[in-house]
Amino acid sequence: MTDHPTPPDTTTFPEHFLWGAATASYQIEGAVREDGRGPTIWDTFSHTPGRVRGGDTGDVAADHYHRVEQDVALMRDLNLDAYRFSIAWSRVIPDGDGAIEPRGLAFYRHLVTTLRAAGIEPVITLYHWDLPQALQDRGGWANRATADAFVRYAAVVHDALGSHVDTWMTLNEPWCAAFLGHASGEHAPGLTDPRASLRAAHHLLLAHGDATAAMRRAAGPEHRFGIVPNLYGVQPGSDRPEDHAAAHLIDGLQNRMWLDTTLKGQYPTDVRAIFARFSALDAIEDGDEARIAQPLDLLGINYYQQHHVAAGDGQGLGSPFPGGDEVAFLPSAQPRTAMGWGVEPDGLRDLLVRLHEEYGSPPIMVCENGACFDDVVDDHGRIHDPDRRDFIAAHVDAVERAIEAGVDVRGYFVWSLLDNFEWAHGYERRFGIVHVDYETQRRTVKSSGAWYRDHIAATKAAAAGATVSVVDA
Ligand code: IFM
């Protein structure tokens, strides 16, 4: 990557475009045993030896639970318009479907009012993978009743916080919850059961649809509802028909499964065939697809990279996709992040255009985009991270090119505000634009964060007709 990225054009973004940063409850909050919070599948998983690198857990994480004021002040200093965070279900209803814990709701009420006082718009995600353990003990997402419990939980949170929060996302990356959690077992609850993974996927979608309908019934006209799948461009490794077939299969499970259901009201035929192959079709009851396809005000998307695939040898390649053992995943030919993920900003532009052209998508928010690189803290305590800065600049530029091509994009959220618990990778992998020293909990804005702060100021100045240059951080 260059040391001098091409600055994105600041003049294209619509006036009310939201510049934000995102986090998730289990990744930053800590305080796992405080104020009545019930245990979750990630508490269980991270405390199981061998599941998370180095035995790391979210017990303390970035200690955000005790640092709301400090963290919101940081967001204000970064010029953020909006902050996307998730609610920990088990803080609000410790066992998932029983008694409500008022201290959990009070914590989030305090967070959203502190954000509002700082002029920052809260964007809520109701589920970012931390299922109450008590529900897992009764089958978790593979059990249809979990969708009903989610609808009640969503209504409780919406009722408590709806007067402060306009933007509501039901699920973050249901693909991960279903397939990493139940097929490859890399994530909690750590199952390797393709049938359970497909049942979980369907019940997550049903939970999204029914919760959206329930919240909308109670909502004011200003409330906006959406879902946040993680979407990828899927590129065949060659022109061979079998590589194209592999790309089609992965596109079905990664993209169309979530888009066709929520936006068109039906599973793609090839995805139904995967359900049939793993004897999971019985999970899809009559009328479910219509319930899933609730009208949406926003489509949230998370974008990090593209998949490059070829026909495999059927020997099982560790693919997290049920049925994906027939597919070989190829490394990107582009530079890669510390996760090994290819840096492919054009893939974001192409994805946004696809959503517009193929799906007639509702307005889109890029709810996560960012990069993990190995940060070095210098002798003065500074973190100079030009690779992350270039990554963000190039993807903001890709969003800008999609807007120019006619796509209605309403916001961009960096993943992540803070370094945090990166799931099975523990604390080794850092995505933050703000560095967290986990010994002291000291926060330090990285040079990528300084660039983002200045970029937001320049964009706002451009919208107001003034000129501010983005200093090369
Ligand atoms: O940290 C995760 C986040 O929880 C979901 N989206 C991808 C991020 C980076 O892996």
Coordinates of C-alpha atoms and ligand atoms in Angstrom, one line a residue:
M1 CA 0.0 0.0 0.0
T2 CA 1.1 3.6 -0.6
D3 CA 2.0 6.0 2.1
H4 CA -0.2 8.6 0.4
P5 CA -3.6 7.2 -0.4
T6 CA -5.8 9.0 -2.9
P7 CA -8.2 10.9 -0.7
P8 CA -11.8 10.0 -1.4
D9 CA -13.8 12.8 -3.0
T10 CA -15.5 14.6 -0.2
T11 CA -18.1 16.3 -2.3
T12 CA -20.2 13.2 -3.4
F13 CA -21.6 12.1 -0.1
P14 CA -25.2 13.2 0.6
E15 CA -25.7 15.8 3.3
H16 CA -27.1 13.5 5.9
F17 CA -24.7 10.6 5.2
L18 CA -23.7 9.0 8.5
W19 CA -20.0 8.6 9.3
G20 CA -19.7 6.1 12.2
A21 CA -17.8 3.3 13.9
A22 CA -19.1 0.0 15.1
T23 CA -18.5 -2.4 18.0
A24 CA -20.3 -5.4 19.6
S25 CA -21.3 -6.2 23.1
Y26 CA -19.2 -9.3 23.9
Q27 CA -16.2 -7.8 22.1
I28 CA -15.9 -4.7 24.2
E29 CA -18.1 -4.6 27.3
G30 CA -16.5 -7.0 29.8
A31 CA -18.3 -7.0 33.2
V32 CA -19.8 -10.4 32.3
R33 CA -21.0 -11.1 35.8
E34 CA -22.3 -7.6 36.7
D35 CA -25.8 -6.3 37.2
G36 CA -27.5 -9.6 36.7
R37 CA -26.1 -10.4 33.2
G38 CA -26.7 -14.0 32.4
P39 CA -24.1 -16.3 30.8
T40 CA -24.0 -16.5 27.1
I41 CA -22.7 -19.1 24.6
W42 CA -19.5 -17.0 24.1
D43 CA -18.8 -17.1 27.9
T44 CA -19.1 -20.9 27.7
F45 CA -17.1 -21.2 24.5
S46 CA -14.3 -18.8 25.5
H47 CA -13.9 -20.6 28.8
T48 CA -13.6 -24.0 27.1
P49 CA -9.9 -24.8 26.7
G50 CA -8.7 -24.8 23.1
R51 CA -11.5 -22.8 21.7
V52 CA -10.0 -19.3 21.7
R53 CA -6.4 -18.4 21.0
G54 CA -4.4 -18.1 24.2
G55 CA -7.4 -18.9 26.3
D56 CA -8.6 -15.3 26.0
T57 CA -12.2 -14.5 27.1
G58 CA -14.5 -11.5 27.0
D59 CA -14.5 -11.2 30.8
V60 CA -12.9 -7.8 30.8
A61 CA -12.5 -7.0 27.1
A62 CA -12.2 -3.2 26.6
D63 CA -14.0 -2.6 29.9
H64 CA -16.5 -0.5 28.0
Y65 CA -19.2 -1.3 30.5
H66 CA -17.4 1.0 33.0
R67 CA -16.1 3.5 30.5
V68 CA -19.2 4.8 28.6
E69 CA -18.5 8.5 29.2
Q70 CA -14.9 8.2 28.2
D71 CA -15.7 6.2 25.1
V72 CA -18.5 8.5 24.0
A73 CA -16.1 11.5 24.4
L74 CA -13.6 9.7 22.2
M75 CA -16.3 9.2 19.6
R76 CA -17.1 12.9 19.7
D77 CA -13.4 13.8 19.3
L78 CA -13.4 11.5 16.2
N79 CA -16.3 13.6 14.7
L80 CA -18.5 10.5 14.5
D81 CA -22.1 11.1 13.5
A82 CA -23.2 7.7 14.6
Y83 CA -22.2 4.8 16.7
R84 CA -23.3 1.2 16.0
F85 CA -23.3 -1.2 18.9
S86 CA -25.1 -4.3 19.9
I87 CA -27.2 -5.1 22.9
A88 CA -26.3 -8.1 25.1
W89 CA -29.5 -10.1 25.2
S90 CA -28.5 -11.7 28.5
R91 CA -28.1 -8.3 30.2
V92 CA -31.7 -7.5 29.4
I93 CA -33.3 -11.0 29.8
P94 CA -30.6 -13.1 31.6
D95 CA -32.0 -16.5 30.7
G96 CA -33.2 -15.4 27.3
D97 CA -37.0 -15.6 27.7
G98 CA -37.7 -15.1 31.4
A99 CA -37.6 -12.1 33.7
I100 CA -36.4 -8.7 32.5
E101 CA -33.3 -7.3 34.2
P102 CA -33.9 -3.5 34.7
R103 CA -30.1 -2.9 35.3
G104 CA -29.3 -4.2 31.9
L105 CA -31.8 -1.8 30.3
A106 CA -30.5 1.0 32.5
F107 CA -27.0 0.5 31.1
Y108 CA -28.1 0.8 27.5
R109 CA -30.4 3.7 28.3
H110 CA -27.5 5.5 29.8
L111 CA -25.4 4.8 26.8
V112 CA -28.0 6.1 24.3
T113 CA -28.7 9.2 26.3
T114 CA -25.0 9.9 26.6
L115 CA -24.6 9.5 22.9
R116 CA -27.6 11.8 22.2
A117 CA -26.2 14.4 24.5
A118 CA -22.9 14.3 22.5
G119 CA -24.8 14.7 19.2
I120 CA -24.1 11.1 18.2
E121 CA -26.8 8.9 16.7
P122 CA -27.1 5.5 18.2
V123 CA -27.6 2.6 15.8
I124 CA -28.6 -0.6 17.6
T125 CA -27.9 -4.2 16.6
L126 CA -30.1 -6.5 18.6
Y127 CA -28.0 -9.7 18.1
H128 CA -24.3 -9.9 17.5
W129 CA -23.8 -13.6 18.4
D130 CA -24.0 -13.6 22.3
L131 CA -27.0 -15.9 22.7
P132 CA -28.1 -16.5 26.3
Q133 CA -26.6 -19.9 27.4
A134 CA -30.0 -20.9 28.9
L135 CA -31.5 -20.8 25.4
Q136 CA -28.6 -22.8 24.0
D137 CA -29.3 -25.4 26.6
R138 CA -32.7 -25.8 25.0
G139 CA -31.3 -26.2 21.5
G140 CA -30.3 -22.6 20.7
W141 CA -30.9 -21.3 17.1
A142 CA -31.5 -24.9 15.9
N143 CA -34.7 -24.8 18.0
R144 CA -37.5 -22.7 16.4
A145 CA -38.6 -21.5 19.9
T146 CA -35.4 -19.3 20.0
A147 CA -36.9 -17.2 17.2
D148 CA -40.0 -16.5 19.4
A149 CA -37.7 -15.6 22.4
F150 CA -35.9 -13.2 20.2
V151 CA -39.1 -11.5 19.1
R152 CA -40.0 -10.9 22.7
Y153 CA -36.5 -9.6 23.6
A154 CA -36.5 -7.3 20.6
A155 CA -39.9 -5.9 21.6
V156 CA -38.6 -5.3 25.2
V157 CA -35.5 -3.4 24.0
H158 CA -37.5 -1.4 21.4
D159 CA -40.1 -0.5 24.0
A160 CA -37.4 0.7 26.5
L161 CA -35.1 2.5 24.1
G162 CA -37.3 3.4 21.1
S163 CA -37.8 7.0 22.2
H164 CA -34.0 7.6 21.9
V165 CA -33.1 5.3 19.0
D166 CA -34.4 5.5 15.4
T167 CA -32.2 2.9 13.6
W168 CA -32.7 -0.8 14.5
M169 CA -30.8 -3.7 13.0
T170 CA -32.0 -7.1 14.0
L171 CA -29.1 -9.5 13.3
N172 CA -25.4 -9.0 12.6
E173 CA -23.9 -11.5 10.2
P174 CA -26.4 -14.4 10.6
W175 CA -24.1 -16.4 8.2
C176 CA -21.5 -16.4 11.0
A177 CA -23.9 -17.3 13.7
A178 CA -25.3 -20.2 11.6
F179 CA -22.3 -21.6 9.8
L180 CA -19.3 -20.7 11.9
G181 CA -21.3 -21.5 15.0
H182 CA -22.9 -24.8 13.9
A183 CA -21.1 -26.1 10.8
S184 CA -17.4 -25.4 11.2
G185 CA -17.6 -25.0 14.9
E186 CA -15.1 -22.1 14.9
H187 CA -17.5 -19.9 16.9
A188 CA -19.9 -20.6 19.7
P189 CA -21.7 -22.8 20.3
G190 CA -19.0 -24.8 18.5
L191 CA -21.1 -27.4 16.7
T192 CA -20.1 -29.3 13.6
D193 CA -23.5 -30.3 12.4
P194 CA -24.6 -29.1 8.9
R195 CA -28.3 -29.9 9.5
A196 CA -28.2 -27.8 12.7
S197 CA -26.4 -25.0 10.9
L198 CA -29.2 -24.8 8.3
R199 CA -31.9 -25.0 10.9
A200 CA -30.2 -22.2 12.8
A201 CA -29.9 -20.1 9.6
H202 CA -33.6 -20.4 9.0
H203 CA -34.6 -19.6 12.6
L204 CA -32.3 -16.6 12.6
L205 CA -34.1 -15.3 9.4
L206 CA -37.5 -16.0 10.9
A207 CA -36.5 -14.2 14.1
H208 CA -35.4 -11.2 12.0
G209 CA -38.7 -11.1 10.1
D210 CA -41.0 -11.6 13.1
A211 CA -39.1 -9.1 15.3
T212 CA -39.1 -6.5 12.6
A213 CA -42.9 -6.9 12.2
A214 CA -43.4 -6.7 16.0
M215 CA -41.2 -3.6 16.4
R216 CA -42.8 -1.9 13.5
R217 CA -46.2 -2.3 14.9
A218 CA -45.1 -0.3 17.9
A219 CA -42.8 2.1 16.2
G220 CA -43.1 5.7 15.2
P221 CA -42.7 6.8 11.6
E222 CA -39.1 7.9 12.3
H223 CA -38.0 4.3 13.1
R224 CA -35.9 2.5 10.5
F225 CA -35.5 -1.3 10.5
G226 CA -32.9 -3.5 8.8
I227 CA -30.6 -6.5 9.0
V228 CA -26.9 -6.8 8.5
P229 CA -25.6 -9.7 6.5
N230 CA -21.9 -10.1 5.7
L231 CA -21.7 -10.2 1.9
Y232 CA -18.8 -11.0 -0.4
G233 CA -18.1 -10.8 -4.1
V234 CA -17.5 -14.4 -5.2
Q235 CA -15.0 -14.9 -8.0
P236 CA -14.4 -18.1 -9.9
G237 CA -10.7 -19.1 -10.0
S238 CA -10.9 -19.7 -13.8
D239 CA -13.3 -19.8 -16.7
R240 CA -13.8 -23.5 -16.2
P241 CA -17.5 -24.3 -15.8
E242 CA -16.8 -26.3 -12.6
D243 CA -15.2 -23.2 -11.1
H244 CA -18.2 -21.1 -12.0
A245 CA -20.4 -23.7 -10.4
A246 CA -18.3 -23.5 -7.2
A247 CA -18.7 -19.7 -7.2
H248 CA -22.5 -20.1 -7.7
L249 CA -22.7 -22.5 -4.8
I250 CA -20.8 -20.2 -2.4
D251 CA -22.7 -17.1 -3.7
G252 CA -25.9 -18.9 -2.8
L253 CA -24.9 -19.7 0.8
Q254 CA -23.0 -16.4 1.4
N255 CA -25.1 -13.9 -0.3
R256 CA -28.4 -15.0 -2.0
M257 CA -29.6 -17.0 0.9
W258 CA -29.8 -13.9 3.0
L259 CA -30.8 -11.4 0.3
D260 CA -33.4 -13.5 -1.6
T261 CA -35.2 -14.4 1.6
T262 CA -35.2 -10.9 3.2
L263 CA -35.7 -8.9 0.0
K264 CA -37.6 -11.3 -2.3
G265 CA -39.4 -13.6 0.1
Q266 CA -38.0 -16.9 -1.1
Y267 CA -34.9 -19.1 -0.8
P268 CA -33.0 -19.6 -4.0
T269 CA -33.6 -23.1 -5.5
D270 CA -29.9 -24.1 -5.1
V271 CA -30.0 -23.2 -1.4
R272 CA -33.1 -25.2 -0.9
A273 CA -31.3 -28.1 -2.5
I274 CA -28.6 -27.7 0.2
F275 CA -31.3 -27.8 2.9
A276 CA -32.7 -31.0 1.3
R277 CA -29.2 -32.6 1.1
F278 CA -28.8 -32.2 4.9
S279 CA -32.4 -33.1 5.7
A280 CA -33.1 -29.6 7.0
L281 CA -36.1 -28.7 4.7
D282 CA -38.5 -29.5 7.5
A283 CA -37.4 -26.4 9.3
I284 CA -39.0 -24.2 6.6
E285 CA -42.7 -24.2 7.3
D286 CA -45.5 -22.8 5.1
G287 CA -45.7 -19.1 5.3
D288 CA -42.2 -18.6 6.8
E289 CA -40.7 -17.0 3.7
A290 CA -43.4 -14.3 3.7
R291 CA -42.8 -13.7 7.4
I292 CA -39.1 -13.3 6.8
A293 CA -39.5 -10.8 3.9
Q294 CA -40.7 -7.8 6.0
P295 CA -40.4 -4.4 4.3
L296 CA -37.0 -2.9 5.2
D297 CA -36.0 0.7 5.5
L298 CA -32.3 -0.1 5.4
L299 CA -30.1 -2.9 4.3
G300 CA -27.0 -3.0 6.4
I301 CA -24.0 -4.8 4.9
N302 CA -20.6 -5.8 6.3
Y303 CA -17.9 -6.0 3.7
Y304 CA -14.3 -7.1 4.2
Q305 CA -13.1 -9.1 1.2
Q306 CA -14.1 -11.3 -1.7
H307 CA -14.1 -15.1 -2.0
H308 CA -12.0 -16.7 -4.8
V309 CA -13.1 -20.3 -5.4
A310 CA -12.5 -23.3 -7.5
A311 CA -14.0 -26.7 -7.8
G312 CA -12.5 -28.9 -5.0
D313 CA -11.9 -32.5 -4.7
G314 CA -14.7 -33.4 -2.3
Q315 CA -12.1 -34.3 0.3
G316 CA -13.3 -31.7 2.8
L317 CA -11.3 -28.5 2.9
G318 CA -12.3 -27.1 6.2
S319 CA -14.9 -24.9 4.5
P320 CA -17.4 -23.4 6.9
F321 CA -20.2 -23.8 4.4
P322 CA -22.5 -26.8 4.7
G323 CA -21.8 -28.6 1.4
G324 CA -18.7 -26.4 0.8
D325 CA -16.3 -29.4 1.0
E326 CA -16.7 -29.5 -2.8
V327 CA -15.1 -26.0 -3.1
A328 CA -11.5 -24.9 -2.8
F329 CA -10.9 -21.4 -1.4
L330 CA -8.0 -19.6 -3.2
P331 CA -5.9 -16.8 -1.7
S332 CA -6.6 -13.4 -3.1
A333 CA -3.9 -12.1 -5.5
Q334 CA -4.1 -8.7 -3.9
P335 CA -2.2 -7.6 -0.8
R336 CA -3.6 -9.1 2.4
T337 CA -4.4 -8.0 5.9
A338 CA -3.2 -9.8 9.0
M339 CA -6.3 -12.0 8.8
G340 CA -5.1 -13.1 5.4
W341 CA -8.0 -11.4 3.8
G342 CA -7.5 -9.7 0.4
V343 CA -7.7 -6.0 0.1
E344 CA -10.3 -5.6 -2.6
P345 CA -12.1 -2.3 -2.4
D346 CA -13.5 -2.7 -6.0
G347 CA -15.4 -5.6 -4.6
L348 CA -17.3 -3.3 -2.3
R349 CA -18.2 -1.0 -5.1
D350 CA -19.3 -3.9 -7.3
L351 CA -21.3 -5.4 -4.4
L352 CA -23.2 -2.1 -3.8
V353 CA -24.0 -1.8 -7.5
R354 CA -25.2 -5.4 -7.5
L355 CA -27.5 -4.8 -4.6
H356 CA -29.0 -1.8 -6.4
E357 CA -29.3 -3.5 -9.8
E358 CA -30.2 -7.1 -8.9
Y359 CA -32.2 -6.5 -5.8
G360 CA -33.5 -2.9 -6.1
S361 CA -32.2 -2.7 -2.6
P362 CA -33.6 -0.4 0.1
P363 CA -31.1 2.3 1.1
I364 CA -27.9 0.7 2.2
M365 CA -25.6 1.3 5.2
V366 CA -22.2 -0.1 5.2
C367 CA -22.3 -1.2 8.8
E368 CA -18.8 -2.7 9.0
N369 CA -15.7 -2.3 7.0
G370 CA -12.1 -2.3 8.3
A371 CA -8.9 -4.1 8.6
C372 CA -6.7 -6.0 11.0
F373 CA -3.0 -5.2 10.8
D374 CA -0.2 -5.9 13.3
D375 CA 0.1 -2.6 15.1
V376 CA 3.3 -1.3 16.6
V377 CA 3.3 1.1 19.5
D378 CA 6.3 3.4 19.2
D379 CA 8.4 4.8 22.0
H380 CA 6.1 7.8 22.4
G381 CA 3.0 5.6 22.7
R382 CA 1.8 6.4 19.1
I383 CA 0.5 3.9 16.6
H384 CA 1.2 4.7 13.0
D385 CA -1.0 2.4 10.9
P386 CA -0.9 3.5 7.3
D387 CA -2.1 0.2 6.0
R388 CA -5.3 0.5 8.0
R389 CA -5.7 4.1 6.9
D390 CA -5.2 3.2 3.3
F391 CA -7.7 0.4 3.6
I392 CA -10.4 2.6 5.0
A393 CA -9.6 5.4 2.5
A394 CA -9.8 3.0 -0.5
H395 CA -13.1 1.5 0.7
V396 CA -14.6 5.0 1.4
D397 CA -13.6 5.8 -2.1
A398 CA -15.4 2.6 -3.3
V399 CA -18.6 3.7 -1.6
E400 CA -18.2 7.1 -3.2
R401 CA -17.9 5.5 -6.6
A402 CA -21.0 3.4 -5.9
I403 CA -23.0 6.5 -5.0
E404 CA -21.8 8.1 -8.3
A405 CA -23.1 5.0 -10.0
G406 CA -26.6 5.6 -8.6
V407 CA -26.6 3.5 -5.4
D408 CA -28.4 4.9 -2.4
V409 CA -25.8 4.5 0.4
R410 CA -26.7 6.3 3.7
G411 CA -23.8 5.6 5.9
Y412 CA -20.3 4.0 6.5
F413 CA -19.2 2.5 9.8
V414 CA -15.6 1.6 10.4
W415 CA -15.0 -1.7 12.2
S416 CA -14.0 -1.0 14.8
L417 CA -14.0 1.9 17.1
L418 CA -11.8 0.0 19.6
D419 CA -9.4 -2.9 19.5
N420 CA -11.4 -5.7 21.0
F421 CA -12.0 -9.4 21.5
E422 CA -11.7 -10.8 18.0
W423 CA -13.7 -14.0 18.7
A424 CA -11.6 -17.2 18.2
H425 CA -8.5 -15.1 17.6
G426 CA -8.8 -13.5 21.0
Y427 CA -7.0 -10.2 21.6
E428 CA -4.1 -10.9 19.2
R429 CA -6.0 -9.4 16.2
R430 CA -6.6 -5.7 16.3
F431 CA -9.2 -3.9 14.1
G432 CA -9.6 -0.7 16.0
I433 CA -9.0 2.9 14.8
V434 CA -8.3 3.4 18.6
H435 CA -5.7 1.3 20.2
V436 CA -6.5 -0.4 23.6
D437 CA -3.8 -1.2 26.0
Y438 CA -5.4 -4.2 27.7
E439 CA -3.2 -3.9 30.8
T440 CA -4.2 -0.3 31.6
Q441 CA -7.3 0.1 29.4
R442 CA -5.7 3.3 28.0
R443 CA -7.2 4.3 24.6
T444 CA -4.9 5.9 22.0
V445 CA -6.2 7.1 18.6
K446 CA -4.2 5.5 15.9
S447 CA -3.1 7.5 12.8
S448 CA -6.0 5.8 10.9
G449 CA -8.4 7.2 13.5
A450 CA -6.9 10.7 13.0
W451 CA -7.3 10.3 9.3
Y452 CA -10.9 9.3 9.6
R453 CA -11.6 12.2 12.0
D454 CA -10.2 14.6 9.5
H455 CA -11.9 13.0 6.6
I456 CA -15.3 13.4 8.3
A457 CA -14.5 17.1 9.0
A458 CA -13.5 17.6 5.4
T459 CA -16.6 15.9 4.1
K460 CA -18.9 18.0 6.3
A461 CA -17.0 21.2 5.3
A462 CA -17.5 20.2 1.6
A463 CA -21.2 19.7 2.2
A464 CA -21.3 23.2 3.8
G465 CA -19.4 24.7 0.9
A466 CA -16.1 25.2 2.7
T467 CA -12.7 23.6 2.0
V468 CA -10.7 21.7 4.6
S469 CA -7.8 19.5 3.6
V470 CA -7.3 16.0 5.1
V471 CA -3.9 16.0 6.7
D472 CA -1.9 12.9 5.8
A473 CA -2.0 11.1 9.1
Ligands
IFM1 O1 -15.0 -8.7 14.7 C1 -15.8 -9.1 13.7 C2 -17.2 -8.6 14.0 O2 -17.7 -9.1 15.2 C3 -18.2 -9.1 12.9 N1 -17.7 -8.7 11.6 C4 -16.3 -9.0 11.3 C5 -15.4 -8.5 12.4 C6 -13.9 -8.8 12.0 O3 -13.7 -10.2 12.0

